[in-house]
Amino acid sequence: MESRESPTGWAKLLDGHLGVAIAWLFPLTLLTLLCGLLWWRRAERTDPVRGGLVMWGVWLVTFGLVFSAAEVAHTAYVASLAPAVAALSALGIVMFWRSYRRGGRQAWILPLAVVAELAWGAWLWSHYPDFLPWAKWGTLALGAVALVALVLARVIRSASPALVTAGLAIGVVAILAAPATYAFSVLDPDYAGNSFDANAGPASGRVIIR
């Protein structure tokens, strides 16, 4: 087993080690916060969507700043970010899905989210190029298919509802494919982590990384 020091510096949550633990959906999460707060800026303070954006946004920023400024003594600690990341990502998928179906300029936010997630996922995965390369390339191929379908469904005026639905479904799957692969890797004892490192995948400390 290769020993690993905790990453340091303000960008530690974007590091390959902690990044694959919590950062897969960061682009979608941040895009959700940006668009959501902009689109709901005139909503009442009691509006549940606006309230959720503020609550989960404050949660994400607070824990993000704390972990960025202080030493992360154990990878399990970054799970504190997971509720906010999960809630905002789920909200973003619904928001962008509905915007895409309505059409107009906001419809292009979903393809943008897919591109951002694919690029970010490929970068995180590049830290461990020997880990399931077929899954990495399969995810990228799936994302490319989703983008083609999403763009065609918006550009072609007579696009069938089936094409729109297919583009939406494949796009969501492409966004979630990379983090799901790392999450399910814990079913393999070699990637299940240990008491010193709660990570999954090749970053778990059980496998020697060249």
XYZ file of N, CA, C and O in Angstrom:
840
model
N 0.840 -1.194 0.000
C 0.000 0.000 0.000
C 0.870 1.236 0.000
O 1.839 1.319 0.742
N 0.506 2.190 -0.792
C 1.274 3.422 -0.886
C 0.782 4.398 0.172
O -0.414 4.657 0.310
N 1.708 4.946 0.950
C 1.323 5.946 1.938
C 1.053 7.254 1.224
O 1.664 7.581 0.228
N 0.164 8.033 1.805
C -0.276 9.256 1.148
C -0.435 10.352 2.177
O -1.064 10.158 3.201
N 0.160 11.498 1.931
C -0.034 12.629 2.813
C -1.296 13.374 2.403
O -1.685 13.370 1.240
N -1.903 14.025 3.387
C -3.094 14.808 3.081
C -2.715 15.982 2.192
O -1.696 16.639 2.430
N -3.490 16.275 1.151
C -3.192 17.417 0.309
C -3.278 18.708 1.105
O -4.012 18.800 2.087
N -2.527 19.694 0.703
C -2.527 20.975 1.396
C -2.858 22.085 0.419
O -2.869 21.899 -0.788
N -3.150 23.269 0.983
C -3.438 24.420 0.138
C -4.928 24.603 -0.099
O -5.743 23.720 0.163
N -5.279 25.773 -0.624
C -6.677 26.121 -0.825
C -7.355 25.281 -1.890
O -8.582 25.201 -1.922
N -6.583 24.656 -2.747
C -7.166 23.849 -3.820
C -7.219 22.372 -3.475
O -7.412 21.537 -4.354
N -7.096 22.035 -2.196
C -6.999 20.615 -1.822
C -8.255 19.827 -2.181
O -8.180 18.640 -2.477
N -9.430 20.471 -2.178
C -10.655 19.761 -2.531
C -10.730 19.459 -4.022
O -11.579 18.678 -4.456
N -9.872 20.087 -4.785
C -9.818 19.850 -6.223
C -8.672 18.909 -6.576
O -8.462 18.615 -7.751
N -7.938 18.461 -5.567
C -6.828 17.552 -5.770
C -7.340 16.181 -6.190
O -8.490 15.834 -5.924
N -6.494 15.400 -6.849
C -6.921 14.082 -7.290
C -7.419 13.210 -6.162
O -8.405 12.493 -6.288
N -6.761 13.273 -4.988
C -7.121 12.406 -3.877
C -8.458 12.795 -3.249
O -9.383 11.983 -3.159
N -8.571 14.043 -2.803
C -9.838 14.498 -2.232
C -10.856 14.811 -3.313
O -12.066 14.740 -3.081
N -10.384 15.141 -4.498
C -11.295 15.454 -5.594
C -12.179 14.276 -5.951
O -13.391 14.423 -6.126
N -11.577 13.083 -6.059
C -12.379 11.912 -6.411
C -13.246 11.457 -5.247
O -14.125 10.596 -5.415
N -13.025 12.029 -4.071
C -13.859 11.692 -2.918
C -15.143 12.504 -2.888
O -16.183 12.013 -2.453
N -15.095 13.760 -3.383
C -16.257 14.624 -3.186
C -16.530 15.568 -4.343
O -17.642 16.113 -4.455
N -15.594 15.770 -5.265
C -15.690 16.906 -6.193
C -16.298 16.594 -7.543
O -16.369 17.483 -8.398
N -16.767 15.382 -7.791
C -17.236 15.019 -9.132
C -18.336 15.937 -9.649
O -18.375 16.275 -10.830
N -19.244 16.340 -8.801
C -20.399 17.127 -9.231
C -20.255 18.617 -8.937
O -21.243 19.353 -8.996
N -19.053 19.071 -8.645
C -18.847 20.489 -8.350
C -19.311 21.408 -9.487
O -19.964 22.426 -9.226
N -18.990 21.131 -10.761
C -19.456 22.040 -11.825
C -20.972 22.165 -11.867
O -21.511 23.271 -11.980
N -21.676 21.031 -11.768
C -23.137 21.062 -11.768
C -23.659 21.804 -10.553
O -24.609 22.599 -10.651
N -23.042 21.584 -9.400
C -23.466 22.245 -8.166
C -23.312 23.757 -8.265
O -24.229 24.516 -7.924
N -22.172 24.212 -8.733
C -21.922 25.648 -8.828
C -22.793 26.294 -9.900
O -23.283 27.416 -9.714
N -23.013 25.588 -11.003
C -23.890 26.108 -12.052
C -25.326 26.222 -11.543
O -26.046 27.180 -11.875
N -25.746 25.267 -10.729
C -27.079 25.325 -10.130
C -27.224 26.537 -9.226
O -28.234 27.255 -9.274
N -26.231 26.774 -8.386
C -26.276 27.931 -7.495
C -26.324 29.234 -8.290
O -27.138 30.121 -7.999
N -25.470 29.349 -9.290
C -25.413 30.576 -10.079
C -26.733 30.838 -10.795
O -27.318 31.925 -10.676
N -27.215 29.839 -11.527
C -28.455 30.018 -12.287
C -29.663 30.122 -11.371
O -30.562 30.937 -11.604
N -29.707 29.291 -10.345
C -30.853 29.281 -9.448
C -31.036 30.601 -8.729
O -32.149 31.156 -8.679
N -29.952 31.145 -8.169
C -30.059 32.419 -7.461
C -30.393 33.553 -8.424
O -31.084 34.511 -8.054
N -29.936 33.441 -9.666
C -30.266 34.461 -10.667
C -31.723 34.360 -11.084
O -32.445 35.366 -11.133
N -32.196 33.162 -11.359
C -33.568 32.973 -11.832
C -34.602 33.223 -10.744
O -35.722 33.621 -11.022
N -34.235 32.973 -9.482
C -35.178 33.143 -8.372
C -34.877 34.402 -7.554
O -35.346 34.537 -6.437
N -34.131 35.341 -8.119
C -33.730 36.525 -7.350
C -34.915 37.397 -6.953
O -34.834 38.123 -5.956
N -36.003 37.345 -7.706
C -37.175 38.161 -7.389
C -38.256 37.380 -6.638
O -39.331 37.914 -6.384
N -37.951 36.134 -6.303
C -38.935 35.314 -5.589
C -39.079 35.778 -4.143
O -38.197 36.453 -3.587
N -40.202 35.446 -3.546
C -40.427 35.774 -2.134
C -39.420 35.036 -1.260
O -38.912 33.968 -1.616
N -39.146 35.607 -0.093
C -38.195 34.978 0.821
C -38.686 33.618 1.308
O -37.895 32.783 1.724
N -40.004 33.434 1.255
C -40.576 32.160 1.694
C -40.629 31.127 0.576
O -41.085 30.005 0.803
N -40.177 31.476 -0.621
C -40.196 30.538 -1.736
C -39.300 29.345 -1.405
O -38.126 29.526 -1.043
N -39.823 28.118 -1.499
C -39.032 26.945 -1.091
C -37.796 26.716 -1.951
O -36.767 26.247 -1.435
N -37.867 27.013 -3.245
C -36.701 26.811 -4.104
C -35.591 27.788 -3.730
O -34.431 27.401 -3.563
N -35.973 29.065 -3.585
C -34.982 30.061 -3.196
C -34.407 29.732 -1.819
O -33.191 29.845 -1.597
N -35.271 29.318 -0.897
C -34.800 28.946 0.434
C -33.823 27.779 0.397
O -32.807 27.773 1.094
N -34.137 26.787 -0.440
C -33.235 25.650 -0.565
C -31.898 26.039 -1.153
O -30.842 25.566 -0.710
N -31.918 26.913 -2.165
C -30.675 27.378 -2.778
C -29.802 28.100 -1.753
O -28.586 27.877 -1.695
N -30.421 28.962 -0.953
C -29.666 29.716 0.051
C -29.119 28.778 1.119
O -27.929 28.838 1.482
N -29.965 27.890 1.628
C -29.529 26.994 2.702
C -28.381 26.085 2.256
O -27.329 26.005 2.906
N -28.585 25.384 1.128
C -27.553 24.463 0.671
C -26.329 25.223 0.163
O -25.194 24.716 0.274
N -26.520 26.421 -0.387
C -25.383 27.222 -0.819
C -24.513 27.641 0.348
O -23.275 27.560 0.284
N -25.147 28.098 1.431
C -24.398 28.473 2.634
C -23.679 27.256 3.206
O -22.512 27.345 3.631
N -24.355 26.108 3.234
C -23.744 24.863 3.717
C -22.493 24.555 2.895
O -21.417 24.282 3.456
N -22.630 24.579 1.568
C -21.521 24.222 0.682
C -20.346 25.178 0.858
O -19.191 24.733 0.988
N -20.624 26.470 0.861
C -19.552 27.457 0.965
C -18.870 27.375 2.326
O -17.634 27.455 2.422
N -19.646 27.201 3.393
C -19.074 27.146 4.739
C -18.110 25.979 4.886
O -16.948 26.147 5.278
N -18.586 24.768 4.575
C -17.713 23.602 4.701
C -16.568 23.662 3.696
O -15.442 23.233 3.994
N -16.839 24.182 2.495
C -15.782 24.288 1.496
C -14.650 25.185 1.954
O -13.471 24.845 1.796
N -14.988 26.332 2.556
C -13.963 27.242 3.053
C -13.213 26.648 4.233
O -11.990 26.790 4.335
N -13.936 25.980 5.124
C -13.285 25.370 6.285
C -12.276 24.317 5.847
O -11.116 24.294 6.300
N -12.698 23.432 4.950
C -11.788 22.372 4.507
C -10.652 22.921 3.654
O -9.562 22.341 3.622
N -10.895 24.006 2.936
C -9.848 24.587 2.114
C -8.788 25.282 2.966
O -7.600 25.261 2.630
N -9.210 25.888 4.078
C -8.285 26.643 4.923
C -7.558 25.766 5.932
O -6.422 26.057 6.305
N -8.206 24.675 6.374
C -7.626 23.834 7.424
C -7.163 22.505 6.850
O -7.510 22.122 5.731
N -6.372 21.799 7.638
C -5.923 20.472 7.232
C -7.086 19.487 7.324
O -7.837 19.490 8.298
N -7.237 18.659 6.314
C -8.262 17.612 6.330
C -7.600 16.359 6.884
O -6.841 15.672 6.192
N -7.885 16.065 8.147
C -7.178 14.982 8.824
C -7.576 13.607 8.321
O -6.805 12.650 8.434
N -8.774 13.480 7.777
C -9.250 12.172 7.300
C -10.204 12.416 6.139
O -11.004 13.354 6.166
N -10.123 11.558 5.121
C -10.972 11.743 3.950
C -12.455 11.633 4.279
O -13.289 12.163 3.541
N -12.801 10.968 5.369
C -14.214 10.829 5.730
C -14.842 12.185 6.043
O -16.058 12.361 5.901
N -14.032 13.158 6.462
C -14.578 14.451 6.855
C -15.246 15.181 5.687
O -16.200 15.938 5.889
N -14.725 14.984 4.479
C -15.294 15.722 3.343
C -16.702 15.249 3.012
O -17.402 15.894 2.216
N -17.157 14.167 3.624
C -18.546 13.736 3.437
C -19.517 14.787 3.952
O -20.707 14.760 3.594
N -19.037 15.729 4.764
C -19.889 16.821 5.237
C -20.402 17.679 4.090
O -21.430 18.346 4.213
N -19.686 17.662 2.965
C -20.119 18.415 1.791
C -21.180 17.674 0.986
O -21.885 18.278 0.176
N -21.280 16.373 1.197
C -22.132 15.535 0.351
C -23.605 15.944 0.348
O -24.228 15.965 -0.722
N -24.233 16.260 1.500
C -25.656 16.651 1.443
C -25.908 17.858 0.555
O -26.868 17.872 -0.224
N -25.059 18.878 0.658
C -25.248 20.074 -0.165
C -24.998 19.773 -1.637
O -25.749 20.227 -2.509
N -23.946 19.008 -1.930
C -23.649 18.657 -3.317
C -24.789 17.844 -3.918
O -25.230 18.097 -5.050
N -25.298 16.871 -3.156
C -26.383 16.025 -3.659
C -27.660 16.829 -3.880
O -28.321 16.704 -4.928
N -28.022 17.666 -2.915
C -29.257 18.443 -3.028
C -29.195 19.431 -4.185
O -30.140 19.544 -4.987
N -28.093 20.152 -4.304
C -27.976 21.141 -5.372
C -27.857 20.481 -6.744
O -28.393 20.992 -7.730
N -27.172 19.349 -6.814
C -27.071 18.639 -8.092
C -28.434 18.144 -8.545
O -28.797 18.262 -9.730
N -29.203 17.575 -7.615
C -30.539 17.089 -7.957
C -31.439 18.242 -8.399
O -32.173 18.135 -9.392
N -31.369 19.351 -7.680
C -32.153 20.528 -8.058
C -31.733 21.037 -9.435
O -32.576 21.392 -10.262
N -30.427 21.046 -9.689
C -29.938 21.520 -10.973
C -30.411 20.667 -12.132
O -30.787 21.189 -13.186
N -30.394 19.356 -11.947
C -30.856 18.471 -13.018
C -32.313 18.757 -13.357
O -32.693 18.842 -14.524
N -33.148 18.937 -12.334
C -34.569 19.234 -12.565
C -34.728 20.611 -13.212
O -35.484 20.787 -14.182
N -34.014 21.611 -12.685
C -34.093 22.968 -13.236
C -33.710 22.998 -14.709
O -34.425 23.561 -15.556
N -32.565 22.405 -15.012
C -32.051 22.479 -16.380
C -32.851 21.599 -17.324
O -32.973 21.901 -18.512
N -33.385 20.495 -16.808
C -34.262 19.631 -17.609
C -35.496 20.426 -18.045
O -35.871 20.423 -19.220
N -36.146 21.095 -17.085
C -37.345 21.873 -17.402
C -37.025 23.044 -18.324
O -37.801 23.350 -19.238
N -35.896 23.696 -18.109
C -35.505 24.807 -18.969
C -35.254 24.324 -20.388
O -35.595 25.010 -21.360
N -34.658 23.147 -20.502
C -34.381 22.593 -21.826
C -35.678 22.315 -22.576
O -35.802 22.607 -23.765
N -36.648 21.763 -21.891
C -37.919 21.439 -22.540
C -38.690 22.700 -22.936
O -39.429 22.703 -23.922
N -38.530 23.781 -22.166
C -39.217 25.027 -22.495
C -38.600 25.706 -23.717
O -39.270 26.440 -24.431
N -37.319 25.474 -23.956
C -36.644 26.106 -25.082
C -36.126 27.481 -24.730
O -36.140 27.909 -23.569
N -35.663 28.207 -25.724
C -35.093 29.521 -25.487
C -33.623 29.430 -25.090
O -33.004 28.365 -25.130
N -33.062 30.561 -24.672
C -31.639 30.595 -24.338
C -31.305 29.717 -23.145
O -30.223 29.131 -23.076
N -32.219 29.647 -22.185
C -31.943 28.839 -21.000
C -31.859 27.350 -21.309
O -31.326 26.582 -20.512
N -32.362 26.955 -22.467
C -32.309 25.536 -22.834
C -30.880 25.047 -23.010
O -30.607 23.843 -22.881
N -29.946 25.973 -23.287
C -28.559 25.577 -23.547
C -27.766 25.371 -22.268
O -26.591 24.955 -22.313
N -28.372 25.641 -21.117
C -27.664 25.417 -19.856
C -27.416 23.919 -19.618
O -26.359 23.537 -19.111
N -28.373 23.074 -19.990
C -28.192 21.638 -19.782
C -27.027 21.092 -20.602
O -26.163 20.390 -20.052
N -26.946 21.366 -21.918
C -25.751 20.922 -22.650
C -24.459 21.479 -22.059
O -23.434 20.786 -22.029
N -24.497 22.728 -21.580
C -23.319 23.318 -20.947
C -22.928 22.531 -19.697
O -21.743 22.282 -19.455
N -23.930 22.136 -18.901
C -23.659 21.357 -17.698
C -23.045 20.004 -18.050
O -22.125 19.533 -17.369
N -23.540 19.389 -19.113
C -22.988 18.094 -19.546
C -21.533 18.253 -19.961
O -20.662 17.460 -19.571
N -21.226 19.290 -20.749
C -19.848 19.533 -21.186
C -18.935 19.787 -19.987
O -17.826 19.236 -19.900
N -19.404 20.628 -19.053
C -18.591 20.951 -17.882
C -18.311 19.705 -17.046
O -17.181 19.488 -16.583
N -19.328 18.878 -16.853
C -19.154 17.667 -16.061
C -18.229 16.661 -16.749
O -17.408 16.011 -16.106
N -18.364 16.526 -18.061
C -17.494 15.603 -18.791
C -16.039 16.049 -18.714
O -15.140 15.232 -18.473
N -15.797 17.336 -18.925
C -14.433 17.849 -18.874
C -13.837 17.714 -17.476
O -12.694 17.280 -17.305
N -14.633 18.062 -16.474
C -14.156 17.976 -15.092
C -13.927 16.521 -14.688
O -12.921 16.202 -14.051
N -14.849 15.632 -15.057
C -14.693 14.222 -14.734
C -13.466 13.622 -15.394
O -12.740 12.824 -14.784
N -13.213 14.002 -16.645
C -12.030 13.495 -17.344
C -10.758 13.963 -16.655
O -9.782 13.209 -16.543
N -10.770 15.212 -16.149
C -9.583 15.721 -15.463
C -9.352 14.975 -14.146
O -8.223 14.583 -13.832
N -10.405 14.777 -13.364
C -10.251 14.041 -12.113
C -9.779 12.616 -12.376
O -8.911 12.088 -11.677
N -10.357 11.976 -13.379
C -10.007 10.597 -13.700
C -8.566 10.503 -14.195
O -7.919 9.467 -14.063
N -8.043 11.583 -14.785
C -6.688 11.555 -15.333
C -5.633 11.356 -14.251
O -4.495 10.987 -14.562
N -5.988 11.589 -12.981
C -5.051 11.338 -11.898
C -4.798 9.839 -11.716
O -3.787 9.441 -11.136
N -5.729 9.022 -12.187
C -5.635 7.570 -12.036
C -5.960 6.915 -13.372
O -6.996 6.264 -13.525
N -5.093 7.078 -14.374
C -5.407 6.632 -15.739
C -5.556 5.127 -15.886
O -6.178 4.676 -16.851
N -5.012 4.352 -14.949
C -5.102 2.895 -15.059
C -6.359 2.323 -14.408
O -6.577 1.108 -14.441
N -7.181 3.177 -13.825
C -8.394 2.697 -13.161
C -9.552 2.623 -14.156
O -10.049 3.640 -14.626
N -9.960 1.417 -14.498
C -11.104 1.167 -15.378
C -11.136 2.118 -16.581
O -12.100 2.879 -16.754
N -10.110 2.079 -17.423
C -10.104 3.007 -18.569
C -11.295 2.825 -19.493
O -11.766 3.789 -20.107
N -11.835 1.596 -19.572
C -13.001 1.370 -20.430
C -14.206 2.161 -19.916
O -15.021 2.649 -20.709
N -14.307 2.307 -18.592
C -15.422 3.071 -18.017
C -15.245 4.557 -18.292
O -16.224 5.272 -18.568
N -14.005 5.023 -18.228
C -13.760 6.445 -18.512
C -14.134 6.775 -19.951
O -14.872 7.744 -20.196
N -13.641 5.985 -20.891
C -13.937 6.261 -22.289
C -15.409 6.018 -22.619
O -15.992 6.705 -23.454
N -16.018 5.056 -21.936
C -17.445 4.820 -22.129
C -18.266 6.006 -21.662
O -19.245 6.400 -22.309
N -17.858 6.612 -20.534
C -18.549 7.795 -20.023
C -18.428 8.964 -20.996
O -19.403 9.681 -21.270
N -17.219 9.165 -21.523
C -17.008 10.251 -22.480
C -17.810 10.024 -23.766
O -18.386 10.968 -24.328
N -17.859 8.771 -24.226
C -18.634 8.463 -25.432
C -20.120 8.705 -25.191
O -20.827 9.249 -26.052
N -20.585 8.303 -24.011
C -21.986 8.524 -23.656
C -22.301 10.014 -23.619
O -23.352 10.455 -24.105
N -21.387 10.789 -23.076
C -21.580 12.233 -23.042
C -21.618 12.849 -24.418
O -22.405 13.771 -24.681
N -20.765 12.346 -25.324
C -20.760 12.862 -26.695
C -22.089 12.572 -27.385
O -22.643 13.436 -28.082
N -22.622 11.364 -27.185
C -23.919 11.012 -27.758
C -25.010 11.922 -27.191
O -25.885 12.405 -27.922
N -24.951 12.159 -25.885
C -25.946 13.024 -25.243
C -25.892 14.437 -25.811
O -26.930 15.050 -26.082
N -24.695 14.959 -26.003
C -24.562 16.317 -26.531
C -25.116 16.423 -27.948
O -25.799 17.395 -28.282
N -24.806 15.431 -28.776
C -25.333 15.439 -30.142
C -26.856 15.432 -30.125
O -27.514 16.214 -30.834
N -27.428 14.569 -29.289
C -28.890 14.483 -29.215
C -29.497 15.774 -28.681
O -30.513 16.269 -29.200
N -28.869 16.356 -27.639
C -29.397 17.585 -27.052
C -29.335 18.754 -28.034
O -30.276 19.553 -28.134
N -28.228 18.858 -28.756
C -28.086 19.954 -29.715
C -29.047 19.776 -30.880
O -29.726 20.735 -31.302
N -29.136 18.564 -31.418
C -30.031 18.319 -32.550
C -31.486 18.596 -32.174
O -32.249 19.156 -32.962
N -31.862 18.193 -30.970
C -33.246 18.388 -30.540
C -33.609 19.862 -30.411
O -34.778 20.240 -30.529
N -32.602 20.727 -30.173
C -32.861 22.163 -30.085
C -32.752 22.847 -31.437
O -33.464 23.818 -31.717
N -31.847 22.358 -32.281
C -31.605 23.005 -33.576
C -32.666 22.637 -34.595
O -33.140 23.478 -35.359
N -33.055 21.364 -34.605
C -34.049 20.890 -35.572
C -35.445 21.245 -35.058
O -35.872 20.775 -33.996
N -36.135 22.071 -35.776
C -37.456 22.534 -35.329
C -38.462 21.390 -35.241
O -39.355 21.401 -34.395
N -38.321 20.423 -36.130
C -39.283 19.324 -36.161
C -38.784 18.098 -35.394
O -39.207 16.978 -35.664
N -37.872 18.327 -34.440
C -37.335 17.206 -33.672
C -38.454 16.493 -32.928
O -39.348 17.125 -32.347
N -38.394 15.183 -32.932
C -39.440 14.401 -32.281
C -39.297 14.466 -30.766
O -38.184 14.627 -30.247
N -40.412 14.338 -30.040
C -40.327 14.301 -28.576
C -39.434 13.169 -28.076
O -38.803 13.296 -27.024
N -39.369 12.085 -28.845
C -38.522 10.956 -28.438
C -37.050 11.359 -28.428
O -36.293 10.950 -27.537
N -36.623 12.176 -29.393
C -35.238 12.636 -29.438
C -34.939 13.544 -28.251
O -33.864 13.448 -27.643
N -35.884 14.417 -27.930
C -35.702 15.297 -26.778
C -35.558 14.489 -25.496
O -34.640 14.705 -24.696
N -36.460 13.532 -25.307
C -36.415 12.697 -24.104
C -35.131 11.888 -24.042
O -34.508 11.756 -22.975
N -34.709 11.346 -25.189
C -33.479 10.547 -25.228
C -32.270 11.408 -24.879
O -31.393 10.987 -24.110
N -32.209 12.618 -25.431
C -31.105 13.511 -25.119
C -31.053 13.865 -23.647
O -29.982 13.870 -23.024
N -32.220 14.145 -23.068
C -32.284 14.466 -21.640
C -31.822 13.287 -20.783
O -31.013 13.440 -19.871
N -32.339 12.100 -21.089
C -32.011 10.922 -20.287
C -30.528 10.572 -20.384
O -29.864 10.320 -19.367
N -30.000 10.573 -21.603
C -28.588 10.214 -21.784
C -27.693 11.284 -21.157
O -26.639 10.969 -20.594
N -28.110 12.539 -21.229
C -27.331 13.606 -20.621
C -27.213 13.445 -19.119
O -26.133 13.604 -18.546
N -28.317 13.117 -18.461
C -28.297 12.911 -17.013
C -27.422 11.708 -16.658
O -26.626 11.751 -15.711
N -27.552 10.624 -17.427
C -26.730 9.434 -17.173
C -25.247 9.767 -17.342
O -24.406 9.335 -16.545
N -24.910 10.545 -18.377
C -23.514 10.911 -18.612
C -22.955 11.744 -17.462
O -21.782 11.593 -17.080
N -23.774 12.620 -16.890
C -23.335 13.445 -15.769
C -23.012 12.593 -14.547
O -22.037 12.831 -13.829
N -23.832 11.569 -14.317
C -23.703 10.761 -13.099
C -22.807 9.538 -13.262
O -22.482 8.882 -12.270
N -22.392 9.226 -14.489
C -21.667 7.975 -14.739
C -20.337 7.901 -14.002
O -20.013 6.874 -13.373
N -19.527 8.956 -14.067
C -18.204 8.920 -13.448
C -18.275 8.801 -11.923
O -17.640 7.908 -11.344
N -19.036 9.676 -11.229
C -19.112 9.500 -9.772
C -19.728 8.174 -9.371
O -19.344 7.583 -8.350
N -20.676 7.664 -10.157
C -21.280 6.371 -9.839
C -20.258 5.247 -9.960
O -20.246 4.312 -9.137
N -19.387 5.330 -10.961
C -18.356 4.309 -11.137
C -17.444 4.250 -9.917
O -17.136 3.175 -9.398
N -17.013 5.414 -9.450
C -16.146 5.435 -8.270
C -16.902 4.982 -7.020
O -16.343 4.305 -6.163
N -18.163 5.343 -6.909
C -18.939 4.939 -5.733
C -19.120 3.426 -5.683
O -18.936 2.795 -4.629
N -19.468 2.825 -6.815
C -19.697 1.380 -6.849
C -18.405 0.579 -6.759
O -18.446 -0.631 -6.500
N -17.257 1.234 -6.945
C -15.995 0.506 -6.872
C -15.724 -0.044 -5.480
O -14.914 -0.963 -5.318
N -16.418 0.490 -4.452
C -16.203 -0.015 -3.090
C -16.674 -1.456 -2.933
O -16.350 -2.120 -1.940
N -17.462 -1.962 -3.895
C -17.888 -3.355 -3.836
C -16.726 -4.303 -4.083
O -16.812 -5.499 -3.762
N -15.639 -3.789 -4.658
C -14.412 -4.559 -4.837
C -13.518 -4.295 -3.633
O -13.187 -3.144 -3.347
N -13.108 -5.319 -2.889
C -12.279 -5.109 -1.690
C -11.014 -4.308 -1.952
O -10.525 -3.609 -1.065
N -10.482 -4.374 -3.168
C -9.269 -3.622 -3.477
C -9.503 -2.122 -3.517
O -8.566 -1.337 -3.437
N -10.756 -1.713 -3.659
C -11.074 -0.300 -3.774
C -12.013 0.172 -2.664
O -12.662 1.196 -2.794
N -12.095 -0.560 -1.576
C -13.079 -0.280 -0.538
C -12.560 0.608 0.584
O -13.269 0.850 1.558
N -11.329 1.093 0.481
C -10.804 1.954 1.532
C -10.416 1.171 2.765
O -10.432 -0.060 2.788
N -10.061 1.898 3.814
C -9.675 1.265 5.079
C -9.870 2.282 6.191
O -10.374 3.383 5.961
N -9.467 1.923 7.391
C -9.708 2.816 8.530
C -8.905 4.106 8.446
O -9.234 5.090 9.104
N -7.856 4.123 7.635
C -7.031 5.312 7.497
C -7.454 6.186 6.327
O -7.038 7.340 6.224
N -8.251 5.618 5.423
C -8.636 6.352 4.229
C -10.016 5.881 3.779
O -10.189 4.714 3.411
N -10.997 6.777 3.832
C -12.375 6.404 3.497
C -12.687 6.554 2.021
O -13.838 6.452 1.616
N -11.666 6.786 1.213
C -11.894 7.024 -0.205
C -12.299 5.750 -0.923
O -12.163 4.643 -0.400
N -12.801 5.914 -2.139
C -13.151 4.786 -3.004
C -12.236 4.790 -4.214
O -11.459 5.722 -4.422
N -12.330 3.750 -5.024
C -11.536 3.691 -6.234
C -10.057 3.561 -5.942
O -9.645 3.209 -4.828
N -9.198 3.864 -6.902
C -7.756 3.713 -6.717
C -7.179 4.685 -5.704
O -6.038 4.531 -5.276
N -7.941 5.719 -5.318
C -7.476 6.671 -4.315
C -7.689 6.162 -2.902
O -7.381 6.852 -1.936
N -8.218 4.939 -2.759
C -8.525 4.408 -1.435
C -7.296 4.031 -0.632
O -7.392 3.767 0.550
N -6.152 3.988 -1.283
C -4.919 3.626 -0.559
C -4.616 2.154 -0.594
O -3.577 1.722 -0.127
N -5.515 1.340 -1.151
C -5.284 -0.092 -1.207
C -4.464 -0.505 -2.423
O -3.906 -1.576 -2.492
N -4.419 0.396 -3.433
C -3.750 0.088 -4.678
C -2.590 1.045 -4.892
O -2.716 2.259 -4.631
N -1.465 0.548 -5.338
C -0.329 1.389 -5.604
C -0.572 2.213 -6.849
O -0.880 1.668 -7.896
N -0.434 3.505 -6.761
C -0.659 4.393 -7.893
C 0.691 4.842 -8.426
O 1.512 5.378 -7.689
N 0.945 4.603 -9.678
C 2.212 5.027 -10.263
C 2.098 6.485 -10.713
O 1.092 6.895 -11.204
